[in-house]
Amino acid sequence: MHPILSDRKKLTIYLIIWIIAGFLLSFVASKWFSINLYAAIIFILPMMYVYGEMNLSAWYIAKTFSFNKKSVLTVLGVLLVALIAISSLWTLLCWGWMIVIEQGLGIPVLPQKSLMHFFIVYATGKQLYLISLAISYLMTTFETSRNAEHNAYEAQLLAQSSELKALRMQINPHFLFNSLNSINALITQQPEQARTMTTLLADFFRKSLQFGSKETITLLEEISLLTNYLQIEKIRFGARLNVEQDIDEKALPCSVPPLILQPLLENAIKYGISGTIDGGLVRLRIEKMQERIFITLENPFDSDVPQKNGTGLGLHIVKRRLAAIFGTDADVKTFREKNIFRVVLFFPVK
C-alpha cells in the first residue's frame, strides 16, 4: 500500500503541504497576471488539493516501473505518457473549474483568456508531477534498500541461530565420548565407581538438557553444572584432581551461554591433569568488571610429556559460540607461562 495513504498522519501533512503550496501559488498568480487575490485563491487552492491527490499515482508508477526491473527505454516511455496524461487531465480540470467559478459564482478569474494561460497551467502541472515522480523514485529506492538491509539482517540472525544450535549439539556428544571412555576404563577394575559415575553422568545430562534448551542461564546454574561434571571427573582422577574456585558473587546472577565452561574444564583436565604423574591444581576465577564477565581457567602441564592429540573441539566450540552470540564484544585468549596453561575469556553482561 502507498506509504502516505497507509498513514493518516503522513497523508494529513502531505495535503497540508499542497495547500500551503496552493496559497503561495495564488499570491504569485495574483501578482503575475494582475488578478484579484481572492479569485486566485478560490481558483488555485482547490485545484492544488486535487492535484495533490492525483500526484499520489507517481508512487505506484515508480514502484511498478523501477529502473532495476525494467529497461530504461520502457521506464522513460511510461513516465512520458504518465506525465502528459496527468498534466493534461489537471489542465482540463483547472479550465473547467475556472468556468464554474466565473459563470456559476460570478467571480472573474481571468478577464482575458489566451492559449498562453492554458499552456502555463499545463507546464506548471508537468513541473509539479515531475517533482512527485522524483520524490517517489527516491522513496522506492530507500524502501528497497531498507528491505534489503532488513532481509540481510534476518538472514544473519537465522545463520547465527542455526550455528548456535549446531554448536550446542556438538558439546554433549564430545563430553559423552570422553565420559564413556572413562567409564569403560573403570568397569573391570572399579565396577562400583563405574556405576556411581554412570549415575552422575545421567544426572549431568538431565540437568544439561534442562539448561541447554535455553538461550542463556545464570552463572549460578552454570556453576552447578560444572560441579556435577567435577564429581564425575573426581571419580576418575581421585586425589590427582584438585580444583580451586574464586567466584565473584556479583557475577552469579548474570546470564551466560549454557555449557560454556564445561568444555574448558574438560580440556584443562584432559591436557593438564591427566598428563602429569602427580596431577595438579586447576584454578577457576570469575570476575565481574565494568559490565563484563571475565573467566580465567589455569591448569598445570608437564612440558616434558608429549601432548595428547585431540580434536580441539572444546576451545573451538567456546570461541564459535561466543562469536556467534556477542560478535567482537567477546573473545577467548590462551597463554603458556612456564608449566601453567591459562585460558581467559570475556563477554558482556546480559
Tab-separated table of C-alpha atoms in Angstrom:
chain	number	residue	atom	x	y	z
A	1	MET	CA	0.000	0.000	0.000
A	2	HIS	CA	1.039	3.596	-0.598
A	3	PRO	CA	3.237	4.738	2.332
A	4	ILE	CA	1.320	8.028	2.570
A	5	LEU	CA	-2.180	6.594	2.205
A	6	SER	CA	-1.434	3.927	4.826
A	7	ASP	CA	-0.633	6.548	7.458
A	8	ARG	CA	-3.271	9.163	8.289
A	9	LYS	CA	-0.704	11.482	9.855
A	10	LYS	CA	1.521	11.379	6.765
A	11	LEU	CA	-1.476	11.942	4.498
A	12	THR	CA	-2.552	14.979	6.534
A	13	ILE	CA	0.937	16.501	6.401
A	14	TYR	CA	1.143	15.755	2.663
A	15	LEU	CA	-2.131	17.532	1.888
A	16	ILE	CA	-1.224	20.479	4.135
A	17	ILE	CA	1.972	20.914	2.098
A	18	TRP	CA	-0.072	21.045	-1.100
A	19	ILE	CA	-2.476	23.556	0.450
A	20	ILE	CA	0.423	25.782	1.534
A	21	ALA	CA	1.846	25.496	-1.992
A	22	GLY	CA	-1.607	26.491	-3.269
A	23	PHE	CA	-1.592	29.687	-1.187
A	24	LEU	CA	1.905	30.573	-2.375
A	25	LEU	CA	0.976	29.911	-5.994
A	26	SER	CA	-2.132	32.089	-5.544
A	27	PHE	CA	-0.007	35.031	-4.420
A	28	VAL	CA	2.364	34.517	-7.383
A	29	ALA	CA	-0.543	34.272	-9.861
A	30	SER	CA	-2.232	37.391	-8.479
A	31	LYS	CA	0.939	39.418	-8.972
A	32	TRP	CA	1.910	37.853	-12.287
A	33	PHE	CA	-1.489	38.038	-14.011
A	34	SER	CA	-2.764	41.057	-12.062
A	35	ILE	CA	-5.890	39.250	-10.880
A	36	ASN	CA	-7.760	39.548	-7.634
A	37	LEU	CA	-6.043	37.580	-4.808
A	38	TYR	CA	-9.399	36.297	-3.540
A	39	ALA	CA	-10.282	34.955	-7.004
A	40	ALA	CA	-6.809	33.394	-7.356
A	41	ILE	CA	-7.182	31.573	-4.037
A	42	ILE	CA	-10.667	30.277	-4.886
A	43	PHE	CA	-9.375	29.016	-8.240
A	44	ILE	CA	-5.934	27.622	-7.309
A	45	LEU	CA	-6.369	26.238	-3.776
A	46	PRO	CA	-8.997	23.533	-4.571
A	47	MET	CA	-7.102	22.546	-7.721
A	48	MET	CA	-3.830	22.150	-5.815
A	49	TYR	CA	-5.633	19.934	-3.311
A	50	VAL	CA	-6.999	17.806	-6.178
A	51	TYR	CA	-3.613	17.705	-7.882
A	52	GLY	CA	-2.022	16.574	-4.635
A	53	GLU	CA	-4.343	13.567	-4.678
A	54	MET	CA	-3.547	12.921	-8.334
A	55	ASN	CA	0.201	13.080	-7.691
A	56	LEU	CA	-0.053	10.107	-5.350
A	57	SER	CA	-0.155	7.995	-8.512
A	58	ALA	CA	3.536	8.805	-9.051
A	59	TRP	CA	4.483	6.358	-6.291
A	60	TYR	CA	2.636	3.468	-7.967
A	61	ILE	CA	4.394	4.225	-11.261
A	62	ALA	CA	7.796	4.360	-9.549
A	63	LYS	CA	7.022	1.119	-7.694
A	64	THR	CA	5.889	-0.758	-10.810
A	65	PHE	CA	8.332	0.658	-13.344
A	66	SER	CA	11.613	0.577	-11.486
A	67	PHE	CA	14.858	1.138	-13.382
A	68	ASN	CA	16.141	-2.066	-11.746
A	69	LYS	CA	13.237	-4.157	-13.033
A	70	LYS	CA	12.503	-2.608	-16.461
A	71	SER	CA	14.618	-1.322	-19.307
A	72	VAL	CA	15.466	2.383	-19.332
A	73	LEU	CA	13.506	2.986	-22.559
A	74	THR	CA	10.413	1.278	-21.134
A	75	VAL	CA	10.538	3.318	-17.939
A	76	LEU	CA	11.130	6.618	-19.777
A	77	GLY	CA	8.267	5.839	-22.153
A	78	VAL	CA	5.861	5.134	-19.283
A	79	LEU	CA	6.976	8.279	-17.441
A	80	LEU	CA	6.433	10.418	-20.548
A	81	VAL	CA	2.921	9.025	-21.105
A	82	ALA	CA	2.029	9.459	-17.405
A	83	LEU	CA	3.427	13.000	-17.356
A	84	ILE	CA	1.429	14.086	-20.395
A	85	ALA	CA	-1.760	12.316	-19.280
A	86	ILE	CA	-1.803	13.591	-15.671
A	87	SER	CA	-0.795	17.149	-16.651
A	88	SER	CA	-3.394	17.283	-19.435
A	89	LEU	CA	-6.144	15.966	-17.165
A	90	TRP	CA	-5.268	18.528	-14.485
A	91	THR	CA	-5.251	21.330	-17.078
A	92	LEU	CA	-8.717	20.370	-18.260
A	93	LEU	CA	-9.975	20.218	-14.670
A	94	CYS	CA	-8.485	23.657	-13.972
A	95	TRP	CA	-10.154	25.100	-17.055
A	96	GLY	CA	-13.480	23.519	-16.115
A	97	TRP	CA	-13.184	24.822	-12.531
A	98	MET	CA	-12.426	28.307	-13.868
A	99	ILE	CA	-15.615	28.237	-15.946
A	100	VAL	CA	-17.615	27.099	-12.879
A	101	ILE	CA	-16.210	29.974	-10.786
A	102	GLU	CA	-16.760	32.615	-13.422
A	103	GLN	CA	-20.172	31.501	-14.668
A	104	GLY	CA	-21.590	29.789	-11.595
A	105	LEU	CA	-20.236	32.036	-8.836
A	106	GLY	CA	-19.842	35.178	-10.919
A	107	ILE	CA	-16.230	35.721	-9.825
A	108	PRO	CA	-13.915	36.716	-12.701
A	109	VAL	CA	-10.600	34.830	-12.652
A	110	LEU	CA	-9.025	35.680	-15.991
A	111	PRO	CA	-10.850	38.538	-17.734
A	112	GLN	CA	-8.887	37.881	-20.933
A	113	LYS	CA	-8.061	34.242	-21.577
A	114	SER	CA	-5.463	33.107	-24.063
A	115	LEU	CA	-3.658	29.981	-25.191
A	116	MET	CA	-0.650	31.135	-23.153
A	117	HIS	CA	-2.667	30.833	-19.921
A	118	PHE	CA	-3.664	27.324	-20.901
A	119	PHE	CA	-0.011	26.437	-21.596
A	120	ILE	CA	1.168	27.940	-18.262
A	121	VAL	CA	-1.295	25.787	-16.315
A	122	TYR	CA	-0.153	22.724	-18.275
A	123	ALA	CA	3.551	23.496	-17.774
A	124	THR	CA	3.022	24.084	-14.045
A	125	GLY	CA	1.272	20.732	-13.759
A	126	LYS	CA	4.157	18.982	-15.572
A	127	GLN	CA	6.762	20.515	-13.252
A	128	LEU	CA	4.820	19.527	-10.133
A	129	TYR	CA	4.303	15.965	-11.372
A	130	LEU	CA	7.995	15.668	-12.297
A	131	ILE	CA	8.866	16.616	-8.712
A	132	SER	CA	6.412	13.996	-7.416
A	133	LEU	CA	7.950	11.345	-9.664
A	134	ALA	CA	11.475	12.203	-8.492
A	135	ILE	CA	10.427	12.024	-4.819
A	136	SER	CA	8.567	8.751	-5.449
A	137	TYR	CA	11.611	7.140	-7.047
A	138	LEU	CA	13.725	8.253	-4.100
A	139	MET	CA	11.143	6.759	-1.727
A	140	THR	CA	11.050	3.418	-3.541
A	141	THR	CA	14.862	3.282	-3.727
A	142	PHE	CA	15.110	3.945	0.010
A	143	GLU	CA	12.407	1.351	0.714
A	144	THR	CA	14.189	-1.255	-1.435
A	145	SER	CA	17.494	-0.534	0.298
A	146	ARG	CA	15.882	-0.755	3.728
A	147	ASN	CA	14.153	-4.046	2.875
A	148	ALA	CA	17.417	-5.494	1.554
A	149	GLU	CA	19.192	-4.449	4.747
A	150	HIS	CA	16.392	-5.924	6.853
A	151	ASN	CA	16.467	-9.207	4.913
A	152	ALA	CA	20.255	-9.392	5.241
A	153	TYR	CA	19.973	-8.810	8.980
A	154	GLU	CA	17.304	-11.508	9.331
A	155	ALA	CA	19.456	-13.911	7.310
A	156	GLN	CA	22.398	-13.170	9.609
A	157	LEU	CA	20.258	-13.837	12.687
A	158	LEU	CA	18.995	-17.113	11.221
A	159	ALA	CA	22.548	-18.152	10.363
A	160	GLN	CA	23.732	-17.346	13.887
A	161	SER	CA	20.771	-19.203	15.390
A	162	SER	CA	21.464	-22.264	13.228
A	163	GLU	CA	25.153	-22.146	14.094
A	164	LEU	CA	24.407	-21.937	17.821
A	165	LYS	CA	22.110	-24.946	17.622
A	166	ALA	CA	24.740	-26.920	15.725
A	167	LEU	CA	27.436	-25.993	18.238
A	168	ARG	CA	25.215	-26.968	21.173
A	169	MET	CA	24.697	-30.370	19.578
A	170	GLN	CA	28.488	-30.849	19.404
A	171	ILE	CA	29.023	-30.213	23.132
A	172	ASN	CA	27.168	-33.161	24.623
A	173	PRO	CA	28.497	-35.817	22.196
A	174	HIS	CA	32.021	-34.538	22.810
A	175	PHE	CA	31.659	-34.809	26.585
A	176	LEU	CA	29.776	-38.115	26.291
A	177	PHE	CA	32.590	-39.631	24.214
A	178	ASN	CA	35.190	-38.807	26.882
A	179	SER	CA	32.950	-39.847	29.786
A	180	LEU	CA	32.133	-43.218	28.249
A	181	ASN	CA	35.830	-43.856	27.773
A	182	SER	CA	36.344	-43.155	31.483
A	183	ILE	CA	33.508	-45.490	32.494
A	184	ASN	CA	34.869	-48.188	30.215
A	185	ALA	CA	38.239	-47.930	31.953
A	186	LEU	CA	36.604	-48.309	35.395
A	187	ILE	CA	34.248	-51.201	34.643
A	188	THR	CA	36.763	-54.008	35.057
A	189	GLN	CA	38.879	-52.576	37.889
A	190	GLN	CA	36.379	-50.483	39.874
A	191	PRO	CA	32.831	-51.522	38.919
A	192	GLU	CA	31.272	-49.693	41.888
A	193	GLN	CA	32.914	-46.466	40.820
A	194	ALA	CA	31.762	-47.092	37.259
A	195	ARG	CA	28.139	-47.430	38.452
A	196	THR	CA	28.437	-44.223	40.517
A	197	MET	CA	29.934	-42.431	37.552
A	198	THR	CA	27.129	-43.654	35.298
A	199	THR	CA	24.539	-42.268	37.751
A	200	LEU	CA	26.353	-38.942	37.939
A	201	LEU	CA	26.587	-38.837	34.161
A	202	ALA	CA	22.841	-39.388	33.862
A	203	ASP	CA	22.236	-36.581	36.369
A	204	PHE	CA	24.560	-34.304	34.430
A	205	PHE	CA	22.768	-34.938	31.148
A	206	ARG	CA	19.375	-34.478	32.764
A	207	LYS	CA	20.471	-31.084	34.031
A	208	SER	CA	22.246	-30.153	30.803
A	209	LEU	CA	19.090	-30.906	28.801
A	210	GLN	CA	17.103	-28.689	31.141
A	211	PHE	CA	19.520	-25.771	30.849
A	212	GLY	CA	20.745	-26.431	27.314
A	213	SER	CA	17.330	-25.730	25.784
A	214	LYS	CA	17.610	-22.118	26.972
A	215	GLU	CA	19.432	-19.328	25.183
A	216	THR	CA	21.113	-18.268	28.421
A	217	ILE	CA	21.258	-19.406	32.041
A	218	THR	CA	22.571	-17.712	35.150
A	219	LEU	CA	26.190	-18.174	36.070
A	220	LEU	CA	24.979	-19.856	39.270
A	221	GLU	CA	23.232	-22.527	37.187
A	222	GLU	CA	26.339	-22.918	35.018
A	223	ILE	CA	28.442	-23.464	38.165
A	224	SER	CA	26.007	-26.160	39.324
A	225	LEU	CA	26.555	-27.985	36.005
A	226	LEU	CA	30.283	-27.609	36.456
A	227	THR	CA	30.100	-29.075	39.968
A	228	ASN	CA	28.253	-32.095	38.630
A	229	TYR	CA	30.895	-32.570	35.965
A	230	LEU	CA	33.701	-32.315	38.525
A	231	GLN	CA	32.094	-35.078	40.610
A	232	ILE	CA	32.328	-37.318	37.573
A	233	GLU	CA	35.961	-36.476	36.905
A	234	LYS	CA	36.937	-36.793	40.594
A	235	ILE	CA	35.989	-40.464	40.402
A	236	ARG	CA	38.421	-40.932	37.563
A	237	PHE	CA	41.378	-38.966	38.906
A	238	GLY	CA	40.810	-39.096	42.665
A	239	ALA	CA	43.409	-37.132	44.654
A	240	ARG	CA	45.246	-36.149	41.479
A	241	LEU	CA	42.499	-33.659	40.651
A	242	ASN	CA	42.106	-30.556	42.827
A	243	VAL	CA	40.050	-27.533	41.889
A	244	GLU	CA	40.216	-24.068	43.399
A	245	GLN	CA	37.343	-21.695	42.675
A	246	ASP	CA	37.349	-17.917	43.177
A	247	ILE	CA	33.964	-16.650	42.025
A	248	ASP	CA	32.718	-13.086	42.361
A	249	GLU	CA	29.252	-13.247	43.934
A	250	LYS	CA	28.180	-10.217	41.893
A	251	ALA	CA	28.614	-12.329	38.763
A	252	LEU	CA	26.366	-15.214	39.861
A	253	PRO	CA	23.026	-13.660	38.728
A	254	CYS	CA	24.474	-12.695	35.319
A	255	SER	CA	23.415	-14.585	32.198
A	256	VAL	CA	25.852	-16.807	30.313
A	257	PRO	CA	25.506	-19.244	27.400
A	258	PRO	CA	24.778	-22.719	28.807
A	259	LEU	CA	27.650	-25.222	28.945
A	260	ILE	CA	30.249	-22.567	28.185
A	261	LEU	CA	32.653	-23.594	30.992
A	262	GLN	CA	32.481	-27.389	30.882
A	263	PRO	CA	34.468	-27.783	27.613
A	264	LEU	CA	37.236	-25.574	29.021
A	265	LEU	CA	37.425	-27.522	32.260
A	266	GLU	CA	37.412	-30.752	30.290
A	267	ASN	CA	40.431	-29.521	28.300
A	268	ALA	CA	42.214	-28.466	31.496
A	269	ILE	CA	41.790	-31.945	32.959
A	270	LYS	CA	42.500	-33.876	29.773
A	271	TYR	CA	45.608	-31.986	28.671
A	272	GLY	CA	46.804	-30.848	32.099
A	273	ILE	CA	45.931	-33.161	34.995
A	274	SER	CA	45.925	-36.426	33.061
A	275	GLY	CA	49.286	-35.544	31.526
A	276	THR	CA	51.108	-35.192	34.861
A	277	ILE	CA	52.048	-38.027	37.220
A	278	ASP	CA	51.021	-36.253	40.419
A	279	GLY	CA	48.073	-34.428	38.927
A	280	GLY	CA	47.710	-30.823	39.982
A	281	LEU	CA	45.535	-27.873	40.811
A	282	VAL	CA	43.027	-26.356	38.421
A	283	ARG	CA	42.159	-22.737	39.254
A	284	LEU	CA	38.899	-21.141	38.177
A	285	ARG	CA	38.424	-17.418	38.685
A	286	ILE	CA	35.310	-15.496	37.643
A	287	GLU	CA	35.024	-11.733	37.985
A	288	LYS	CA	32.532	-9.068	37.016
A	289	MET	CA	34.213	-5.827	35.958
A	290	GLN	CA	32.774	-2.881	34.042
A	291	GLU	CA	29.699	-4.743	32.813
A	292	ARG	CA	31.781	-7.665	31.569
A	293	ILE	CA	32.342	-11.176	32.837
A	294	PHE	CA	35.970	-12.317	32.916
A	295	ILE	CA	36.655	-16.037	33.330
A	296	THR	CA	40.174	-17.382	33.869
A	297	LEU	CA	40.982	-21.087	33.965
A	298	GLU	CA	44.501	-22.304	34.778
A	299	ASN	CA	45.902	-25.808	34.756
A	300	PRO	CA	49.424	-27.224	35.111
A	301	PHE	CA	51.076	-29.182	32.331
A	302	ASP	CA	54.323	-31.048	32.030
A	303	SER	CA	56.296	-29.657	29.117
A	304	ASP	CA	58.399	-32.834	29.027
A	305	VAL	CA	55.389	-35.056	28.453
A	306	PRO	CA	54.234	-35.334	24.802
A	307	GLN	CA	50.894	-33.609	24.384
A	308	LYS	CA	47.900	-35.760	23.541
A	309	ASN	CA	46.387	-35.476	20.129
A	310	GLY	CA	42.858	-34.175	20.383
A	311	THR	CA	40.141	-32.874	18.122
A	312	GLY	CA	40.381	-29.402	19.691
A	313	LEU	CA	36.595	-29.209	19.820
A	314	GLY	CA	36.325	-27.794	23.347
A	315	LEU	CA	38.121	-24.483	22.870
A	316	HIS	CA	36.910	-24.189	19.281
A	317	ILE	CA	33.269	-24.576	20.327
A	318	VAL	CA	33.587	-21.930	23.042
A	319	LYS	CA	35.153	-19.449	20.602
A	320	ARG	CA	32.497	-20.058	17.962
A	321	ARG	CA	29.614	-19.765	20.406
A	322	LEU	CA	30.870	-16.509	21.915
A	323	ALA	CA	31.494	-15.053	18.447
A	324	ALA	CA	28.008	-16.037	17.253
A	325	ILE	CA	26.321	-14.510	20.325
A	326	PHE	CA	28.440	-11.447	21.116
A	327	GLY	CA	30.439	-10.806	17.944
A	328	THR	CA	33.589	-8.793	18.572
A	329	ASP	CA	32.468	-7.890	22.102
A	330	ALA	CA	33.720	-11.270	23.350
A	331	ASP	CA	36.977	-13.145	22.954
A	332	VAL	CA	38.997	-16.142	24.155
A	333	LYS	CA	42.725	-15.888	24.799
A	334	THR	CA	45.215	-18.617	25.689
A	335	PHE	CA	48.608	-18.217	27.399
A	336	ARG	CA	51.504	-20.522	28.317
A	337	GLU	CA	53.722	-19.423	31.214
A	338	LYS	CA	56.343	-21.905	32.430
A	339	ASN	CA	54.264	-25.001	33.312
A	340	ILE	CA	50.897	-23.208	33.508
A	341	PHE	CA	48.351	-23.086	30.714
A	342	ARG	CA	45.790	-20.290	31.052
A	343	VAL	CA	42.538	-19.620	29.207
A	344	VAL	CA	40.899	-16.201	29.579
A	345	LEU	CA	37.514	-15.390	28.118
A	346	PHE	CA	35.310	-12.351	28.477
A	347	PHE	CA	31.905	-11.268	27.250
A	348	PRO	CA	29.343	-8.538	28.050
A	349	VAL	CA	26.959	-8.858	30.980
A	350	LYS	CA	23.389	-9.590	29.948
